[in-house]
Short mmCIF file of N, CA, C and O in Angstrom, two decimals:
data_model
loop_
_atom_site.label_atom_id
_atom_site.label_comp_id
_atom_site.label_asym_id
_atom_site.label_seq_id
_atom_site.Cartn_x
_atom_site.Cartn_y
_atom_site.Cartn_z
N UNK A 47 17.43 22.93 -6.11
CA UNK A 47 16.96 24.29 -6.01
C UNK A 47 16.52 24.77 -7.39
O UNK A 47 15.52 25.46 -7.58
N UNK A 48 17.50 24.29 -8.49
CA UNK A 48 17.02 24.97 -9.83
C UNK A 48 15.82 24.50 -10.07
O UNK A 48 15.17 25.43 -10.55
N UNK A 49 14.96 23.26 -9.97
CA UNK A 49 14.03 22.84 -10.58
C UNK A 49 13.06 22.59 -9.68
O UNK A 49 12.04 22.04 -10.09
N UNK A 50 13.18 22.98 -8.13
CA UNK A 50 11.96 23.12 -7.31
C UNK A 50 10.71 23.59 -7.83
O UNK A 50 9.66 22.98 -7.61
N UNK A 51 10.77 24.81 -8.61
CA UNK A 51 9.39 25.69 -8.99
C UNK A 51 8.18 24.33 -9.30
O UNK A 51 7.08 24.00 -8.87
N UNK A 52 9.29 23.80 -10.41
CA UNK A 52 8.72 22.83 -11.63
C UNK A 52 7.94 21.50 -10.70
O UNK A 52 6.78 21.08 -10.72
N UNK A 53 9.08 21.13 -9.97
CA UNK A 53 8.90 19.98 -8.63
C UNK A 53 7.30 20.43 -8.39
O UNK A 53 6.34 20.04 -9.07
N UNK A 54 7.26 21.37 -7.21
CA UNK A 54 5.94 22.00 -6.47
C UNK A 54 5.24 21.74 -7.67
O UNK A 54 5.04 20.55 -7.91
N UNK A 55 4.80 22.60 -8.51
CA UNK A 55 4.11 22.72 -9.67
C UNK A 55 3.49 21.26 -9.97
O UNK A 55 2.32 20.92 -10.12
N UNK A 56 4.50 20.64 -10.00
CA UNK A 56 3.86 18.66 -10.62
C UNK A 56 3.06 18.16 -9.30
O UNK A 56 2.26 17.24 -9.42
N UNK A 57 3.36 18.97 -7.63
CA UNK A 57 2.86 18.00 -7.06
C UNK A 57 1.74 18.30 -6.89
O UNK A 57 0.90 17.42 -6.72
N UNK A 58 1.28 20.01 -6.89
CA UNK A 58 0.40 20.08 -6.78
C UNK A 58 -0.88 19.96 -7.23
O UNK A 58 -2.01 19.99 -6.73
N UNK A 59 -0.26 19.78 -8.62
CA UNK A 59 -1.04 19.26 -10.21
C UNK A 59 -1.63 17.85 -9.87
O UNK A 59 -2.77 17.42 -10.04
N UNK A 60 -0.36 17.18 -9.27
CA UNK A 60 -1.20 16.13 -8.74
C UNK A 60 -2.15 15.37 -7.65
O UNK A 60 -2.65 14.28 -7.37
N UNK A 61 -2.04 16.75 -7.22
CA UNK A 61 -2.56 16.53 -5.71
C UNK A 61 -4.05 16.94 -6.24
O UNK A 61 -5.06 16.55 -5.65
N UNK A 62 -4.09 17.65 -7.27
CA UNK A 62 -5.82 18.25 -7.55
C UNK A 62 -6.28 17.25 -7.85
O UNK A 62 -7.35 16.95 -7.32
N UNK A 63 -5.78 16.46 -8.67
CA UNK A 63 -6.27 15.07 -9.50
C UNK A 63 -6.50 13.89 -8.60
O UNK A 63 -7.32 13.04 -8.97
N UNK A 64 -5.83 13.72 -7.36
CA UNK A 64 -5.81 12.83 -7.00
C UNK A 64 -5.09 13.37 -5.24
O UNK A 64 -3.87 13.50 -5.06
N UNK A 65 -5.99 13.56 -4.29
CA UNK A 65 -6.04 14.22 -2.89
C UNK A 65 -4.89 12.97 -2.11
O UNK A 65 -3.78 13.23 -1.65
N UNK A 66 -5.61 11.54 -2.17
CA UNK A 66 -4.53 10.34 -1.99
C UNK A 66 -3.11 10.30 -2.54
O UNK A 66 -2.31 9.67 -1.84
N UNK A 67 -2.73 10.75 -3.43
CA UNK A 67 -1.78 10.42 -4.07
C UNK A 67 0.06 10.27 -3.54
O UNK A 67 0.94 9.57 -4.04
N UNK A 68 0.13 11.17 -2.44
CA UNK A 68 1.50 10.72 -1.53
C UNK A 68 1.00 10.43 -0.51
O UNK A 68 1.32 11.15 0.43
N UNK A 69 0.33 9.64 -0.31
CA UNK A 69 -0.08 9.10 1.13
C UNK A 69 0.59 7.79 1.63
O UNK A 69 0.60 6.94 0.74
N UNK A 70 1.19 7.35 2.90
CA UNK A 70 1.63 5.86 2.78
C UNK A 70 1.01 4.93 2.46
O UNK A 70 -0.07 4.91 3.06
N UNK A 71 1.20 3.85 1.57
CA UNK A 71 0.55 2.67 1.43
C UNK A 71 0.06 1.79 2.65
O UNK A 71 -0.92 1.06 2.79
N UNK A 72 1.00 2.11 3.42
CA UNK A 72 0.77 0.72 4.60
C UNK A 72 0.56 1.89 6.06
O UNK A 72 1.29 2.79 6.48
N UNK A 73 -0.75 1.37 6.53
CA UNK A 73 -1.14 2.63 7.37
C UNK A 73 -0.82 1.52 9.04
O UNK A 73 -1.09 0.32 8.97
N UNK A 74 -0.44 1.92 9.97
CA UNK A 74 -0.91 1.19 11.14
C UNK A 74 -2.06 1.52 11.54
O UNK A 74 -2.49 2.66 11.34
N UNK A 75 -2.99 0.28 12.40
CA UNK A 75 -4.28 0.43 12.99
C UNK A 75 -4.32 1.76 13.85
O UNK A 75 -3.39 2.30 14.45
N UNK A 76 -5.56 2.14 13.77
CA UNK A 76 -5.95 3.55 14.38
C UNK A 76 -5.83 4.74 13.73
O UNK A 76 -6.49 5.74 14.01
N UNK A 77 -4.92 4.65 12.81
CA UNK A 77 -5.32 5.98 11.53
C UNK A 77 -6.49 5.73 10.68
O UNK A 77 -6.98 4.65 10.34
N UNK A 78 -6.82 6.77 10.43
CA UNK A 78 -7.18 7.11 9.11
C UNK A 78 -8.72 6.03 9.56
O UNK A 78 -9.34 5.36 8.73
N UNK A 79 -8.95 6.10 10.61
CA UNK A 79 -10.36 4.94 10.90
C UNK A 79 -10.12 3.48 10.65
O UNK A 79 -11.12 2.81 10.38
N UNK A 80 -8.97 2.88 10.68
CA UNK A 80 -8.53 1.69 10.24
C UNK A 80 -9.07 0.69 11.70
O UNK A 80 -8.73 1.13 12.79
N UNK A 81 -9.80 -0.45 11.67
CA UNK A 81 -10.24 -0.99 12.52
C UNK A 81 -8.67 -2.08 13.21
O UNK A 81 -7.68 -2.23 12.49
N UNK A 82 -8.74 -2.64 14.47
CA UNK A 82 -7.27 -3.22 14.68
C UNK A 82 -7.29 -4.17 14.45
O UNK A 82 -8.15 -4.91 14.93
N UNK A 83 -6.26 -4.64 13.55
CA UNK A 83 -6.42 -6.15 12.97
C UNK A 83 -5.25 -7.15 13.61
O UNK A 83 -4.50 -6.97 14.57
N UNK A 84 -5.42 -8.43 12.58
CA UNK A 84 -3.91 -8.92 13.75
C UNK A 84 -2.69 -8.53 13.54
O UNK A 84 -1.98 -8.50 14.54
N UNK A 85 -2.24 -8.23 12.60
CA UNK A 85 -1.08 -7.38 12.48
C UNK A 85 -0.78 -6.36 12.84
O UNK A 85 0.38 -5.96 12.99
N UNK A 86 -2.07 -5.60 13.10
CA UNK A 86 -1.95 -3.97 13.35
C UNK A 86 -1.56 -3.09 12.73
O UNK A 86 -1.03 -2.14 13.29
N UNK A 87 -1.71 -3.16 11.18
CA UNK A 87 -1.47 -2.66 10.13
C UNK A 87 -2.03 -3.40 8.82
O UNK A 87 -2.15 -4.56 8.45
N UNK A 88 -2.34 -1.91 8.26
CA UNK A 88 -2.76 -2.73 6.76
C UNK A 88 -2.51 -2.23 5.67
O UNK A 88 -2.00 -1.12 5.80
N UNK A 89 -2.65 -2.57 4.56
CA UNK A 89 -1.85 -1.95 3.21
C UNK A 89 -3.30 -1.39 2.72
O UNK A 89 -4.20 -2.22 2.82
N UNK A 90 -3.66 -0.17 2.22
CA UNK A 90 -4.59 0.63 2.16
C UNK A 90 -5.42 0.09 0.67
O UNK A 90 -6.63 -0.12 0.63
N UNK A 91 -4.31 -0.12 -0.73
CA UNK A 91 -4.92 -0.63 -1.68
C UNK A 91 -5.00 -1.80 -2.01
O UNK A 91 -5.68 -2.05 -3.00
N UNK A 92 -4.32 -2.89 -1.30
CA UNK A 92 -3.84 -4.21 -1.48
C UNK A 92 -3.03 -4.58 -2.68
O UNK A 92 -2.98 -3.82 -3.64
N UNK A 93 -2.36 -5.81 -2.67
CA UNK A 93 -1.38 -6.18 -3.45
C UNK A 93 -2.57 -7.04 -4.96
O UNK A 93 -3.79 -7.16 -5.11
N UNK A 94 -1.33 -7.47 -5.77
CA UNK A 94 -2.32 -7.75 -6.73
C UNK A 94 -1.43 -9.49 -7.39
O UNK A 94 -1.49 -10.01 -8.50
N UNK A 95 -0.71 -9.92 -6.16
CA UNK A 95 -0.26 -11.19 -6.55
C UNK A 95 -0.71 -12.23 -7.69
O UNK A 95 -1.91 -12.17 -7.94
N UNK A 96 -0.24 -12.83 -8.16
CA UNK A 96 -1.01 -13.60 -9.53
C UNK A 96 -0.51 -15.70 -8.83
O UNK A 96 -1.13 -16.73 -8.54
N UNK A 97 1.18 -15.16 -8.91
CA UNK A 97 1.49 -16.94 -8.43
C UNK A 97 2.57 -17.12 -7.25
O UNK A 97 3.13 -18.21 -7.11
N UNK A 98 2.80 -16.21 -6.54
CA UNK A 98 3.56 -16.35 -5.31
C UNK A 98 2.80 -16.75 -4.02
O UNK A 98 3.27 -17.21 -2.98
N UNK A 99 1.56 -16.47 -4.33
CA UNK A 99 0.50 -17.01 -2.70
C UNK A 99 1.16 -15.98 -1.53
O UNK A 99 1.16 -16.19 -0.32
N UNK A 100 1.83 -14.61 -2.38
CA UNK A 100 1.96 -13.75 -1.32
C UNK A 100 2.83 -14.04 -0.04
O UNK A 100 2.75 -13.60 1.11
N UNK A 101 3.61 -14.87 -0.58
CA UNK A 101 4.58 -15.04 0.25
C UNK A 101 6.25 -14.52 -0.70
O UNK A 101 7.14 -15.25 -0.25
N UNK A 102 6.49 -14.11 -1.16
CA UNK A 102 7.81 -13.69 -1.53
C UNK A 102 7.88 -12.23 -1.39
O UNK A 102 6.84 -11.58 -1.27
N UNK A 103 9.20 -11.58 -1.39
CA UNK A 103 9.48 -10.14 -1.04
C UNK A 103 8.70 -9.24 -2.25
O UNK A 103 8.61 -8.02 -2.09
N UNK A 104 8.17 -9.86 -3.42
CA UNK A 104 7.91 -8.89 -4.42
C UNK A 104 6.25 -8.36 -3.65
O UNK A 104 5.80 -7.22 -3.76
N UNK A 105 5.60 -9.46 -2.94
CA UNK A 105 4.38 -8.96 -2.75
C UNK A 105 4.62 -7.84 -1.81
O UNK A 105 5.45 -8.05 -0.94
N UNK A 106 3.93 -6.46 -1.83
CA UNK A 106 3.85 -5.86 -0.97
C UNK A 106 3.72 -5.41 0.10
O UNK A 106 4.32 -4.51 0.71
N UNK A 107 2.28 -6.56 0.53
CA UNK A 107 1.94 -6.56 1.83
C UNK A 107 2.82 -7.56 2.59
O UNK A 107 2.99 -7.27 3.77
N UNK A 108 3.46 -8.74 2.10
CA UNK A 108 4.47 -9.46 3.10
C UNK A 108 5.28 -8.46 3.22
O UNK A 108 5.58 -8.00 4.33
N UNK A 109 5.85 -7.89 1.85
CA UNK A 109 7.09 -6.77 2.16
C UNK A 109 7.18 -6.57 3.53
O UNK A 109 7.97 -6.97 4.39
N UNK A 110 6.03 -5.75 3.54
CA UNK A 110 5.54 -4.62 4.67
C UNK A 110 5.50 -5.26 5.76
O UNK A 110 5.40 -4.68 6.85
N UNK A 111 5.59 -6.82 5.62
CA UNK A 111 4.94 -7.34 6.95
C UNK A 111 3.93 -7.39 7.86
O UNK A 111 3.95 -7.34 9.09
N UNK A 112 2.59 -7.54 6.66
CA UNK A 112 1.13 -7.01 7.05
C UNK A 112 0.35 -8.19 6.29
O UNK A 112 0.81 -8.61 5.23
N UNK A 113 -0.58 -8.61 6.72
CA UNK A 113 -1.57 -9.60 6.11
C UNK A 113 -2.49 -9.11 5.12
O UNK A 113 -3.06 -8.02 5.15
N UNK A 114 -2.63 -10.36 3.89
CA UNK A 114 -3.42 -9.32 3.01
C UNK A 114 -4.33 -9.43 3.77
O UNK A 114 -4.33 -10.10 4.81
N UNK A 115 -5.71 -8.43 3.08
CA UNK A 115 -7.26 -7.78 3.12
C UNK A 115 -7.77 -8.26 2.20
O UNK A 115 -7.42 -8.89 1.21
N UNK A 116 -9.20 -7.65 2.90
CA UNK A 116 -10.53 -7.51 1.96
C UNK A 116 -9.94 -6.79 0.62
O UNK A 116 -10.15 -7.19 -0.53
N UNK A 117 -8.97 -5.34 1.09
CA UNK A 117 -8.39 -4.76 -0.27
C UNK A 117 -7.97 -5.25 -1.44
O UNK A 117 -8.29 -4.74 -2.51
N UNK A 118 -7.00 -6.58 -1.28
CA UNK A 118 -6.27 -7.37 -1.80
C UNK A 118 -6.98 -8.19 -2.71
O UNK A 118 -8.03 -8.80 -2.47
N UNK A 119 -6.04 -8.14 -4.27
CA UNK A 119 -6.97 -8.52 -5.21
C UNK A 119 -6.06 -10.01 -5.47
O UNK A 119 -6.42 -10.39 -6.58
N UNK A 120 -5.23 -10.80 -5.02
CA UNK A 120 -4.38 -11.67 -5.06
C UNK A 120 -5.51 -12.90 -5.38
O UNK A 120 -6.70 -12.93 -5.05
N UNK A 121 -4.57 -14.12 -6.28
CA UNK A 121 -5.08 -15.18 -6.15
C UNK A 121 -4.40 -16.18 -5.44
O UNK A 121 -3.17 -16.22 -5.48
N UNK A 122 -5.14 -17.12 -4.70
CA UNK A 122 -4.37 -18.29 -3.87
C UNK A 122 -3.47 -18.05 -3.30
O UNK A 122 -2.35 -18.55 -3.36
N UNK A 123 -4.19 -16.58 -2.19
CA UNK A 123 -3.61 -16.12 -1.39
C UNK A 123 -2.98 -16.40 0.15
O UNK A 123 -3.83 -16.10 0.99
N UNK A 124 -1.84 -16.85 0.70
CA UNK A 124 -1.38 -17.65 1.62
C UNK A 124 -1.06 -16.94 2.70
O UNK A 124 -1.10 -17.50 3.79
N UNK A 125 -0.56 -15.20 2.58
CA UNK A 125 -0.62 -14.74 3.38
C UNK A 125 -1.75 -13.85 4.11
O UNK A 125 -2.06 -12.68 3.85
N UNK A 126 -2.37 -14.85 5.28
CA UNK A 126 -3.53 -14.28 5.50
C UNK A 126 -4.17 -15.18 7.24
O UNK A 126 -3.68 -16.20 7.74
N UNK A 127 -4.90 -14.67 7.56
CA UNK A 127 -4.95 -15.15 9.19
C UNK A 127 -5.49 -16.89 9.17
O UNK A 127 -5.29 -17.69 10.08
N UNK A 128 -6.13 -17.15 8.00
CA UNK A 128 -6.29 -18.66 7.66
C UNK A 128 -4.87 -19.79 7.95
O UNK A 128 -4.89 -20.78 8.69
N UNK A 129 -3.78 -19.34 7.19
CA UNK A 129 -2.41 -19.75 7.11
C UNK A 129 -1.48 -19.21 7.88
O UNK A 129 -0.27 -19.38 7.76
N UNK A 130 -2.03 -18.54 8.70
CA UNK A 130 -0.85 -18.50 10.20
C UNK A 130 0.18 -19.37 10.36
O UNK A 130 1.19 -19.52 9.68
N UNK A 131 -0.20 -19.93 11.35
CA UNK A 131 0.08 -21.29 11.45
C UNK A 131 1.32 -21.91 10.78
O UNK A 131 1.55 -23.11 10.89
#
């Protein structure tokens, strides 16, 4: 309660700067114009993996339990509808 004013104040500061900015990362298909994929969900900015191939808990989109995207800036990327299977 003491530091609400201040709270509001930062979010809305940041909300001018940036309209996205508390939005969920991982949207399910049918929001927001999201086309339906095989997961039925997708991570909005993609992950940015370097040597896991997107398979360990740090990547985001496995986190989430969503396949990377086109979004996804990952290299020798494994989680993806190629490597199903």
């Amino acid at each position: 309660v003491r530091f609400e004013w201040d709270r509001q104040a930062a979010v809305v500061s940041t909300l001018e700067r940036n309209p996205h900015a508390f939005r969920p990362k991982i949207t399910q298909a049918g929001q927001q114009g999201i086309v339906d994929s095989p997961s039925k969900a997708r991570h909005m900015k993609g992950c940015h993996c370097k040597k896991s191939g997107c398979l360990k808990k740090y990547c985001e989109c496995f986190q989430a339990a969503v396949m990377c995207s086109d979004n996804c800036k990952c290299v020798e990327c494994r989680n993806n509808v190629e490597n199903l299977t």
